[in-house]
C-alpha cells in the first residue's frame, strides 16, 4: 500500500464529501424503504397492521441507520486518531454519568426550540405525530424493541458519523471550528429547519463531550439517553404543541440539571489529564 493510500483522510474536503455522501445515501434509502416494507409484507415476514405500527417503524429505522452505519464505519476507519484522556475507572464512570445528566438538562431547551419553531413556521408535525401514536400503541415488548431501534442504534450511528468522522476530519481547523462545523452538519442532515436548529444545539453538546474526552462512548451514551427520554415522553402522552405556561419552569429546571452535569464533567476531568501525543 502506498503512503498516499495509507494516509488518514482529514480536512474540509473530506468532511464535505462525507456529509454529501451520507445525505445522498440517506435519501436513496428513504426512497427504497416503502418498497422494502411492502416486500416484507408480501413475503409474510411482516403483517399489514405491523407495517403501519411498531414493526414498520423498527424496520424503517433499522434499514436506514444500518446502511448509514456501514458508511460511517468505513469513513471512520479512514480517519486519524484524536488525543484521548486517560480515565481511571471511577473518573470514566463519573464522566459518563455527568454526560447523561448534562444532555438531559439541555433536552428541554432543544425540544422547546424544535416545537416552538414548528408552530411559528406553521410547519406540519405529521411525522412526529405518527411516531408518537406508534410509540403509545406499542405493547411493552414492542416498546423495548423500539428503544433499541429508535434510541440506541441511531445514537451509535450518528455519533460515529458526526462526532467520529466529521469532527475529527475538521480538527485541523481548530477544536472550536470543528465543534461548530459538525454541529451545523448534524442540523443540516435532518433536512428540517425547526428540527435542524434543535439538533444543532444537541450536536454542540455531543461534540463537546467528544472534544473533552477524545472518545465516542460519552456522546453515544448521552445521545441514546436523550432519544430514550423523547420516546418515554411520547409514551406518556406528550404532545407536539408547546405549552408556553409550563415551558419556562421546564427550561429553568433543565438548566439546573445541565449545570449539575457540567459540574460532574469538571470533577471527572480533573482526575483525567490529556494524554501526551
Short mmCIF file of N, CA, C and O in Angstrom, two decimals, residues 24-150:
data_model
loop_
_atom_site.label_atom_id
_atom_site.label_comp_id
_atom_site.label_asym_id
_atom_site.label_seq_id
_atom_site.Cartn_x
_atom_site.Cartn_y
_atom_site.Cartn_z
N UNK A 24 -26.86 11.73 0.42
CA UNK A 24 -27.32 11.02 -0.77
C UNK A 24 -27.73 9.59 -0.43
O UNK A 24 -28.76 9.10 -0.92
N UNK A 25 -26.93 8.93 0.39
CA UNK A 25 -27.28 7.58 0.79
C UNK A 25 -28.58 7.58 1.58
O UNK A 25 -29.45 6.72 1.37
N UNK A 26 -28.73 8.54 2.49
CA UNK A 26 -29.96 8.62 3.28
C UNK A 26 -31.18 8.84 2.42
O UNK A 26 -32.22 8.20 2.61
N UNK A 27 -31.07 9.73 1.41
CA UNK A 27 -32.20 9.98 0.52
C UNK A 27 -32.53 8.75 -0.31
O UNK A 27 -33.71 8.42 -0.53
N UNK A 28 -31.50 8.04 -0.77
CA UNK A 28 -31.73 6.82 -1.56
C UNK A 28 -32.44 5.76 -0.73
O UNK A 28 -33.41 5.13 -1.19
N UNK A 29 -31.96 5.57 0.49
CA UNK A 29 -32.58 4.56 1.36
C UNK A 29 -34.02 4.95 1.69
O UNK A 29 -34.92 4.10 1.72
N UNK A 30 -34.26 6.25 1.91
CA UNK A 30 -35.62 6.71 2.19
C UNK A 30 -36.56 6.39 1.03
O UNK A 30 -37.73 6.03 1.23
N UNK A 31 -36.06 6.52 -0.20
CA UNK A 31 -36.88 6.19 -1.36
C UNK A 31 -37.18 4.70 -1.46
O UNK A 31 -38.24 4.28 -1.92
N UNK A 32 -36.23 3.89 -1.00
CA UNK A 32 -36.39 2.44 -1.11
C UNK A 32 -37.16 1.83 0.06
O UNK A 32 -37.68 0.71 -0.07
N UNK A 33 -37.24 2.54 1.18
CA UNK A 33 -37.86 1.96 2.38
C UNK A 33 -39.29 1.49 2.16
O UNK A 33 -39.64 0.37 2.60
N UNK A 34 -40.17 2.27 1.52
CA UNK A 34 -41.54 1.78 1.32
C UNK A 34 -41.59 0.47 0.54
O UNK A 34 -42.40 -0.41 0.84
N UNK A 35 -40.71 0.33 -0.44
CA UNK A 35 -40.68 -0.91 -1.23
C UNK A 35 -40.16 -2.07 -0.38
O UNK A 35 -40.64 -3.21 -0.53
N UNK A 36 -39.19 -1.79 0.50
CA UNK A 36 -38.67 -2.84 1.37
C UNK A 36 -39.75 -3.33 2.34
O UNK A 36 -39.92 -4.53 2.53
N UNK A 37 -40.47 -2.40 2.95
CA UNK A 37 -41.54 -2.77 3.87
C UNK A 37 -42.64 -3.54 3.14
O UNK A 37 -43.15 -4.55 3.64
N UNK A 38 -42.99 -3.06 1.94
CA UNK A 38 -44.02 -3.75 1.15
C UNK A 38 -43.56 -5.16 0.81
O UNK A 38 -44.36 -6.11 0.85
N UNK A 39 -42.27 -5.31 0.47
CA UNK A 39 -41.75 -6.64 0.16
C UNK A 39 -41.83 -7.58 1.35
O UNK A 39 -42.15 -8.76 1.19
N UNK A 40 -41.54 -7.08 2.54
CA UNK A 40 -41.63 -7.92 3.74
C UNK A 40 -43.07 -8.35 4.00
O UNK A 40 -43.32 -9.48 4.43
N UNK A 41 -44.02 -7.45 3.71
CA UNK A 41 -45.43 -7.81 3.86
C UNK A 41 -45.81 -8.88 2.86
O UNK A 41 -46.50 -9.86 3.19
N UNK A 42 -45.35 -8.73 1.62
CA UNK A 42 -45.68 -9.70 0.58
C UNK A 42 -45.08 -11.08 0.89
O UNK A 42 -45.67 -12.11 0.56
N UNK A 43 -43.92 -11.09 1.51
CA UNK A 43 -43.27 -12.36 1.86
C UNK A 43 -43.84 -12.97 3.14
O UNK A 43 -43.45 -14.07 3.53
N UNK A 44 -44.75 -12.26 3.79
CA UNK A 44 -45.34 -12.77 5.02
C UNK A 44 -44.47 -12.59 6.24
O UNK A 44 -44.77 -13.16 7.30
N UNK A 45 -43.39 -11.81 6.12
CA UNK A 45 -42.50 -11.60 7.25
C UNK A 45 -42.97 -10.45 8.15
O UNK A 45 -42.46 -10.27 9.25
N UNK A 46 -43.93 -9.68 7.65
CA UNK A 46 -44.47 -8.56 8.40
C UNK A 46 -45.93 -8.40 8.02
O UNK A 46 -46.27 -8.43 6.84
N UNK A 47 -46.79 -8.30 9.03
CA UNK A 47 -48.21 -8.15 8.75
C UNK A 47 -48.50 -6.73 8.27
O UNK A 47 -47.73 -5.80 8.50
N UNK A 48 -49.64 -6.57 7.59
CA UNK A 48 -50.02 -5.24 7.11
C UNK A 48 -50.22 -4.28 8.29
O UNK A 48 -49.84 -3.11 8.23
N UNK A 49 -50.82 -4.79 9.37
CA UNK A 49 -51.02 -3.95 10.56
C UNK A 49 -49.67 -3.61 11.19
O UNK A 49 -49.45 -2.49 11.64
N UNK A 50 -48.77 -4.58 11.21
CA UNK A 50 -47.45 -4.33 11.78
C UNK A 50 -46.65 -3.31 10.98
O UNK A 50 -45.89 -2.52 11.54
N UNK A 51 -46.84 -3.33 9.64
CA UNK A 51 -46.14 -2.38 8.79
C UNK A 51 -46.56 -0.96 9.08
O UNK A 51 -45.78 -0.01 8.90
N UNK A 52 -47.81 -0.79 9.54
CA UNK A 52 -48.29 0.54 9.88
C UNK A 52 -47.99 0.92 11.32
O UNK A 52 -48.22 2.07 11.72
N UNK A 53 -47.49 -0.03 12.10
CA UNK A 53 -47.25 0.22 13.52
C UNK A 53 -45.78 0.10 13.89
O UNK A 53 -44.89 0.51 13.16
N UNK A 54 -45.56 -0.51 15.07
CA UNK A 54 -44.20 -0.58 15.62
C UNK A 54 -43.26 -1.38 14.72
O UNK A 54 -42.10 -1.01 14.55
N UNK A 55 -43.78 -2.46 14.11
CA UNK A 55 -42.93 -3.28 13.26
C UNK A 55 -42.40 -2.50 12.08
O UNK A 55 -41.21 -2.59 11.74
N UNK A 56 -43.28 -1.75 11.42
CA UNK A 56 -42.84 -0.95 10.29
C UNK A 56 -41.84 0.11 10.69
O UNK A 56 -40.86 0.37 9.97
N UNK A 57 -42.05 0.75 11.84
CA UNK A 57 -41.13 1.78 12.31
C UNK A 57 -39.76 1.18 12.59
O UNK A 57 -38.72 1.75 12.22
N UNK A 58 -39.73 0.02 13.23
CA UNK A 58 -38.45 -0.65 13.53
C UNK A 58 -37.72 -1.00 12.25
O UNK A 58 -36.51 -0.79 12.12
N UNK A 59 -38.43 -1.56 11.28
CA UNK A 59 -37.81 -1.94 10.02
C UNK A 59 -37.23 -0.72 9.31
O UNK A 59 -36.08 -0.74 8.84
N UNK A 60 -37.99 0.35 9.23
CA UNK A 60 -37.52 1.54 8.53
C UNK A 60 -36.29 2.14 9.20
O UNK A 60 -35.31 2.50 8.54
N UNK A 61 -36.36 2.28 10.53
CA UNK A 61 -35.23 2.88 11.25
C UNK A 61 -33.98 2.01 11.15
O UNK A 61 -32.87 2.49 10.93
N UNK A 62 -34.16 0.69 11.31
CA UNK A 62 -33.01 -0.22 11.27
C UNK A 62 -32.37 -0.25 9.89
O UNK A 62 -31.13 -0.23 9.77
N UNK A 63 -33.18 -0.30 8.83
CA UNK A 63 -32.61 -0.30 7.48
C UNK A 63 -31.88 1.00 7.18
O UNK A 63 -30.78 1.00 6.61
N UNK A 64 -32.50 2.11 7.56
CA UNK A 64 -31.88 3.41 7.29
C UNK A 64 -30.55 3.55 8.03
O UNK A 64 -29.52 3.88 7.44
N UNK A 65 -30.56 3.30 9.33
CA UNK A 65 -29.35 3.53 10.12
C UNK A 65 -28.31 2.42 9.95
O UNK A 65 -27.11 2.67 10.14
N UNK A 66 -28.72 1.23 9.57
CA UNK A 66 -27.73 0.19 9.26
C UNK A 66 -26.96 0.56 8.00
O UNK A 66 -25.72 0.42 7.95
N UNK A 67 -27.67 1.06 6.98
CA UNK A 67 -26.99 1.50 5.75
C UNK A 67 -26.06 2.66 6.05
O UNK A 67 -24.90 2.68 5.62
N UNK A 68 -26.55 3.63 6.80
CA UNK A 68 -25.72 4.79 7.15
C UNK A 68 -24.55 4.38 8.04
O UNK A 68 -23.45 4.91 7.94
N UNK A 69 -24.80 3.40 8.91
CA UNK A 69 -23.76 2.94 9.81
C UNK A 69 -22.60 2.29 9.08
O UNK A 69 -21.43 2.45 9.47
N UNK A 70 -22.88 1.53 8.03
CA UNK A 70 -21.80 0.91 7.25
C UNK A 70 -20.92 1.98 6.61
O UNK A 70 -19.70 1.86 6.61
N UNK A 71 -21.56 3.02 6.07
CA UNK A 71 -20.78 4.12 5.50
C UNK A 71 -19.98 4.83 6.58
O UNK A 71 -18.79 5.15 6.38
N UNK A 72 -20.60 5.07 7.74
CA UNK A 72 -19.91 5.77 8.82
C UNK A 72 -18.69 4.98 9.31
O UNK A 72 -17.63 5.57 9.56
N UNK A 73 -18.83 3.67 9.43
CA UNK A 73 -17.70 2.85 9.87
C UNK A 73 -16.56 2.88 8.87
O UNK A 73 -15.38 2.94 9.24
N UNK A 74 -16.91 2.83 7.58
CA UNK A 74 -15.87 2.88 6.54
C UNK A 74 -15.14 4.22 6.58
O UNK A 74 -13.91 4.28 6.50
N UNK A 75 -15.89 5.30 6.74
CA UNK A 75 -15.27 6.62 6.82
C UNK A 75 -14.44 6.76 8.10
O UNK A 75 -13.36 7.36 8.10
N UNK A 76 -14.95 6.20 9.19
CA UNK A 76 -14.25 6.31 10.47
C UNK A 76 -12.89 5.62 10.41
O UNK A 76 -11.91 6.11 10.97
N UNK A 77 -12.83 4.49 9.73
CA UNK A 77 -11.57 3.74 9.63
C UNK A 77 -10.53 4.50 8.81
O UNK A 77 -9.34 4.23 8.92
N UNK A 78 -10.98 5.44 7.99
CA UNK A 78 -10.06 6.20 7.17
C UNK A 78 -9.48 7.40 7.91
O UNK A 78 -8.56 8.05 7.41
N UNK A 79 -10.02 7.71 9.08
CA UNK A 79 -9.61 8.91 9.79
C UNK A 79 -8.38 8.72 10.65
O UNK A 79 -7.78 7.65 10.71
N UNK A 80 -8.03 9.78 11.33
CA UNK A 80 -6.84 9.82 12.18
C UNK A 80 -7.28 9.91 13.63
O UNK A 80 -8.21 10.64 13.97
N UNK A 81 -6.59 9.19 14.50
CA UNK A 81 -6.95 9.19 15.92
C UNK A 81 -6.72 10.55 16.54
O UNK A 81 -5.79 11.28 16.18
N UNK A 82 -7.62 10.92 17.46
CA UNK A 82 -7.50 12.17 18.20
C UNK A 82 -6.95 11.91 19.59
O UNK A 82 -7.08 10.80 20.12
N UNK A 83 -6.33 12.92 20.22
CA UNK A 83 -5.86 12.74 21.59
C UNK A 83 -7.00 12.37 22.53
O UNK A 83 -8.09 12.94 22.45
N UNK A 84 -6.76 11.40 23.37
CA UNK A 84 -7.78 10.97 24.32
C UNK A 84 -7.29 11.20 25.74
O UNK A 84 -6.09 11.38 25.98
N UNK A 85 -8.20 11.21 26.67
CA UNK A 85 -7.84 11.34 28.08
C UNK A 85 -7.77 9.95 28.70
O UNK A 85 -8.59 9.09 28.40
N UNK A 86 -6.80 9.79 29.58
CA UNK A 86 -6.64 8.52 30.27
C UNK A 86 -7.45 8.57 31.56
O UNK A 86 -7.05 9.18 32.54
N UNK A 87 -8.62 7.92 31.54
CA UNK A 87 -9.51 7.94 32.69
C UNK A 87 -9.23 6.77 33.61
O UNK A 87 -8.97 5.65 33.16
N UNK A 88 -9.28 7.01 34.89
CA UNK A 88 -9.43 5.90 35.82
C UNK A 88 -10.86 5.40 35.71
O UNK A 88 -11.74 6.10 35.18
N UNK A 89 -11.12 4.19 36.20
CA UNK A 89 -12.47 3.65 36.09
C UNK A 89 -13.49 4.54 36.80
O UNK A 89 -14.54 4.87 36.24
N UNK A 90 -13.24 4.99 38.05
CA UNK A 90 -14.22 5.88 38.70
C UNK A 90 -14.41 7.18 37.94
O UNK A 90 -15.54 7.68 37.82
N UNK A 91 -13.31 7.75 37.41
CA UNK A 91 -13.43 9.01 36.67
C UNK A 91 -14.24 8.81 35.39
O UNK A 91 -15.05 9.66 35.01
N UNK A 92 -14.01 7.68 34.69
CA UNK A 92 -14.75 7.41 33.46
C UNK A 92 -16.24 7.23 33.76
O UNK A 92 -17.10 7.78 33.04
N UNK A 93 -16.55 6.49 34.80
CA UNK A 93 -17.95 6.29 35.16
C UNK A 93 -18.59 7.63 35.54
O UNK A 93 -19.75 7.90 35.18
N UNK A 94 -17.83 8.46 36.25
CA UNK A 94 -18.35 9.78 36.60
C UNK A 94 -18.58 10.65 35.37
O UNK A 94 -19.57 11.37 35.29
N UNK A 95 -17.66 10.58 34.41
CA UNK A 95 -17.80 11.36 33.19
C UNK A 95 -19.02 10.90 32.39
O UNK A 95 -19.78 11.71 31.86
N UNK A 96 -19.21 9.59 32.30
CA UNK A 96 -20.37 9.06 31.57
C UNK A 96 -21.68 9.48 32.22
O UNK A 96 -22.62 9.89 31.54
N UNK A 97 -21.74 9.36 33.54
CA UNK A 97 -22.95 9.76 34.25
C UNK A 97 -23.21 11.26 34.08
O UNK A 97 -24.35 11.68 33.82
N UNK A 98 -22.16 12.07 34.21
CA UNK A 98 -22.33 13.52 34.06
C UNK A 98 -22.73 13.88 32.63
O UNK A 98 -23.49 14.83 32.42
N UNK A 99 -22.25 13.12 31.64
CA UNK A 99 -22.63 13.36 30.24
C UNK A 99 -24.13 13.18 30.05
O UNK A 99 -24.80 13.99 29.38
N UNK A 100 -24.67 12.11 30.64
CA UNK A 100 -26.11 11.85 30.53
C UNK A 100 -26.89 12.95 31.23
O UNK A 100 -27.89 13.47 30.70
N UNK A 101 -26.46 13.34 32.43
CA UNK A 101 -27.15 14.38 33.18
C UNK A 101 -27.14 15.69 32.40
O UNK A 101 -28.15 16.40 32.31
N UNK A 102 -26.00 16.03 31.80
CA UNK A 102 -25.89 17.28 31.04
C UNK A 102 -26.87 17.32 29.88
O UNK A 102 -27.61 18.30 29.70
N UNK A 103 -26.92 16.26 29.08
CA UNK A 103 -27.77 16.29 27.89
C UNK A 103 -29.25 16.20 28.27
O UNK A 103 -30.10 16.78 27.58
N UNK A 104 -29.57 15.54 29.37
CA UNK A 104 -30.96 15.52 29.80
C UNK A 104 -31.40 16.90 30.30
O UNK A 104 -32.58 17.25 30.24
N UNK A 105 -30.43 17.69 30.78
CA UNK A 105 -30.75 19.05 31.18
C UNK A 105 -30.94 19.97 29.98
O UNK A 105 -31.81 20.86 29.98
N UNK A 106 -30.15 19.75 28.93
CA UNK A 106 -30.26 20.56 27.72
C UNK A 106 -31.47 20.13 26.89
O UNK A 106 -32.01 20.93 26.11
N UNK A 107 -31.91 18.89 27.06
CA UNK A 107 -33.00 18.35 26.26
C UNK A 107 -34.26 19.21 26.21
O UNK A 107 -34.79 19.45 25.12
N UNK A 108 -34.78 19.70 27.35
CA UNK A 108 -35.98 20.54 27.30
C UNK A 108 -35.82 21.79 26.45
O UNK A 108 -36.75 22.21 25.77
N UNK A 109 -34.63 22.37 26.45
CA UNK A 109 -34.38 23.55 25.62
C UNK A 109 -34.43 23.17 24.14
O UNK A 109 -35.06 23.87 23.32
N UNK A 110 -33.79 22.04 23.77
CA UNK A 110 -33.81 21.60 22.38
C UNK A 110 -35.23 21.29 21.92
O UNK A 110 -35.64 21.64 20.81
N UNK A 111 -36.01 20.63 22.79
CA UNK A 111 -37.40 20.30 22.44
C UNK A 111 -38.23 21.56 22.26
O UNK A 111 -39.06 21.65 21.34
N UNK A 112 -38.05 22.55 23.15
CA UNK A 112 -38.81 23.79 23.04
C UNK A 112 -38.46 24.54 21.77
O UNK A 112 -39.33 25.12 21.11
N UNK A 113 -37.18 24.52 21.39
CA UNK A 113 -36.76 25.18 20.15
C UNK A 113 -37.43 24.52 18.95
O UNK A 113 -37.98 25.20 18.06
N UNK A 114 -37.40 23.18 18.91
CA UNK A 114 -37.97 22.47 17.77
C UNK A 114 -39.47 22.68 17.66
O UNK A 114 -40.00 23.03 16.59
N UNK A 115 -40.19 22.50 18.76
CA UNK A 115 -41.65 22.62 18.71
C UNK A 115 -42.08 24.08 18.55
O UNK A 115 -43.06 24.37 17.86
N UNK A 116 -41.35 25.00 19.20
CA UNK A 116 -41.70 26.41 19.06
C UNK A 116 -41.53 26.90 17.64
O UNK A 116 -42.40 27.61 17.10
N UNK A 117 -40.43 26.53 16.98
CA UNK A 117 -40.22 26.94 15.60
C UNK A 117 -41.22 26.27 14.66
O UNK A 117 -41.65 26.87 13.68
N UNK A 118 -41.58 25.03 14.97
CA UNK A 118 -42.58 24.34 14.15
C UNK A 118 -43.90 25.09 14.18
O UNK A 118 -44.55 25.30 13.15
N UNK A 119 -44.30 25.54 15.37
CA UNK A 119 -45.54 26.32 15.48
C UNK A 119 -45.40 27.68 14.81
O UNK A 119 -46.30 28.14 14.10
N UNK A 120 -44.25 28.33 15.01
CA UNK A 120 -44.04 29.66 14.45
C UNK A 120 -44.07 29.64 12.93
O UNK A 120 -44.63 30.53 12.28
N UNK A 121 -43.45 28.60 12.35
CA UNK A 121 -43.38 28.50 10.89
C UNK A 121 -44.62 27.85 10.29
O UNK A 121 -44.76 27.80 9.07
N UNK A 122 -45.51 27.35 11.14
CA UNK A 122 -46.70 26.68 10.64
C UNK A 122 -46.40 25.38 9.95
O UNK A 122 -47.17 24.93 9.08
N UNK A 123 -45.29 24.76 10.31
CA UNK A 123 -44.91 23.50 9.68
C UNK A 123 -45.75 22.36 10.24
O UNK A 123 -46.22 22.39 11.37
N UNK A 124 -45.90 21.33 9.43
CA UNK A 124 -46.67 20.17 9.86
C UNK A 124 -45.89 19.28 10.82
O UNK A 124 -44.65 19.29 10.83
N UNK A 125 -46.60 18.55 11.63
CA UNK A 125 -45.96 17.62 12.58
C UNK A 125 -46.43 16.20 12.35
O UNK A 125 -46.45 15.38 13.26
N UNK A 126 -46.79 15.89 11.08
CA UNK A 126 -47.35 14.58 10.81
C UNK A 126 -46.38 13.46 11.16
O UNK A 126 -46.78 12.44 11.71
N UNK A 127 -45.10 13.66 10.82
CA UNK A 127 -44.12 12.62 11.11
C UNK A 127 -43.98 12.35 12.59
O UNK A 127 -43.95 11.19 13.03
N UNK A 128 -43.88 13.42 13.38
CA UNK A 128 -43.76 13.27 14.83
C UNK A 128 -45.04 12.68 15.41
O UNK A 128 -45.00 11.82 16.30
N UNK A 129 -46.19 13.13 14.90
CA UNK A 129 -47.46 12.61 15.40
C UNK A 129 -47.60 11.12 15.12
O UNK A 129 -48.09 10.36 15.96
N UNK A 130 -47.15 10.69 13.94
CA UNK A 130 -47.22 9.27 13.59
C UNK A 130 -46.33 8.44 14.50
O UNK A 130 -46.72 7.38 14.99
N UNK A 131 -45.10 8.95 14.74
CA UNK A 131 -44.19 8.24 15.65
C UNK A 131 -44.78 8.18 17.06
O UNK A 131 -44.71 7.14 17.72
N UNK A 132 -45.35 9.29 17.52
CA UNK A 132 -45.94 9.33 18.86
C UNK A 132 -47.08 8.32 18.98
O UNK A 132 -47.18 7.60 19.98
N UNK A 133 -47.92 8.24 17.97
CA UNK A 133 -49.04 7.30 18.01
C UNK A 133 -48.53 5.86 18.01
O UNK A 133 -49.06 5.00 18.73
N UNK A 134 -47.50 5.60 17.22
CA UNK A 134 -46.93 4.26 17.17
C UNK A 134 -46.34 3.87 18.51
O UNK A 134 -46.52 2.74 19.00
N UNK A 135 -45.61 4.80 19.14
CA UNK A 135 -44.98 4.52 20.44
C UNK A 135 -46.04 4.28 21.51
O UNK A 135 -45.91 3.37 22.34
N UNK A 136 -47.11 5.07 21.51
CA UNK A 136 -48.15 4.91 22.52
C UNK A 136 -48.93 3.61 22.35
O UNK A 136 -49.37 3.01 23.33
N UNK A 137 -49.09 3.16 21.11
CA UNK A 137 -49.87 1.96 20.85
C UNK A 137 -49.05 0.68 20.95
O UNK A 137 -49.62 -0.41 20.94
N UNK A 138 -47.74 0.80 21.08
CA UNK A 138 -46.88 -0.38 21.16
C UNK A 138 -47.09 -1.13 22.47
O UNK A 138 -47.32 -0.52 23.52
N UNK A 139 -47.01 -2.44 22.40
CA UNK A 139 -47.06 -3.26 23.61
C UNK A 139 -45.76 -3.07 24.39
O UNK A 139 -44.77 -2.54 23.84
N UNK A 140 -45.71 -3.47 25.66
CA UNK A 140 -44.44 -3.34 26.42
C UNK A 140 -43.26 -4.00 25.72
O UNK A 140 -42.17 -3.44 25.68
N UNK A 141 -43.49 -5.19 25.15
CA UNK A 141 -42.41 -5.86 24.44
C UNK A 141 -41.97 -5.09 23.21
O UNK A 141 -40.76 -4.95 22.94
N UNK A 142 -42.94 -4.58 22.46
CA UNK A 142 -42.61 -3.79 21.28
C UNK A 142 -41.89 -2.51 21.66
O UNK A 142 -41.00 -2.05 20.92
N UNK A 143 -42.24 -1.94 22.80
CA UNK A 143 -41.60 -0.69 23.21
C UNK A 143 -40.13 -0.91 23.50
O UNK A 143 -39.29 -0.05 23.17
N UNK A 144 -39.78 -2.05 24.09
CA UNK A 144 -38.37 -2.34 24.33
C UNK A 144 -37.60 -2.47 23.01
O UNK A 144 -36.44 -2.03 22.91
N UNK A 145 -38.23 -3.07 22.02
CA UNK A 145 -37.60 -3.17 20.71
C UNK A 145 -37.44 -1.78 20.10
O UNK A 145 -36.41 -1.46 19.49
N UNK A 146 -38.46 -0.93 20.27
CA UNK A 146 -38.38 0.44 19.77
C UNK A 146 -37.23 1.20 20.42
O UNK A 146 -36.54 1.99 19.76
N UNK A 147 -37.01 0.98 21.71
CA UNK A 147 -35.90 1.65 22.39
C UNK A 147 -34.57 1.30 21.74
O UNK A 147 -33.71 2.17 21.53
N UNK A 148 -34.40 0.01 21.42
CA UNK A 148 -33.15 -0.39 20.78
C UNK A 148 -33.01 0.17 19.38
O UNK A 148 -31.93 0.64 18.98
N UNK A 149 -34.11 0.13 18.61
CA UNK A 149 -34.06 0.54 17.21
C UNK A 149 -34.08 2.05 17.02
O UNK A 149 -33.42 2.58 16.13
N UNK A 150 -34.85 2.75 17.83
CA UNK A 150 -35.07 4.18 17.62
C UNK A 150 -34.20 5.04 18.54
O UNK A 150 -33.92 6.20 18.22
#
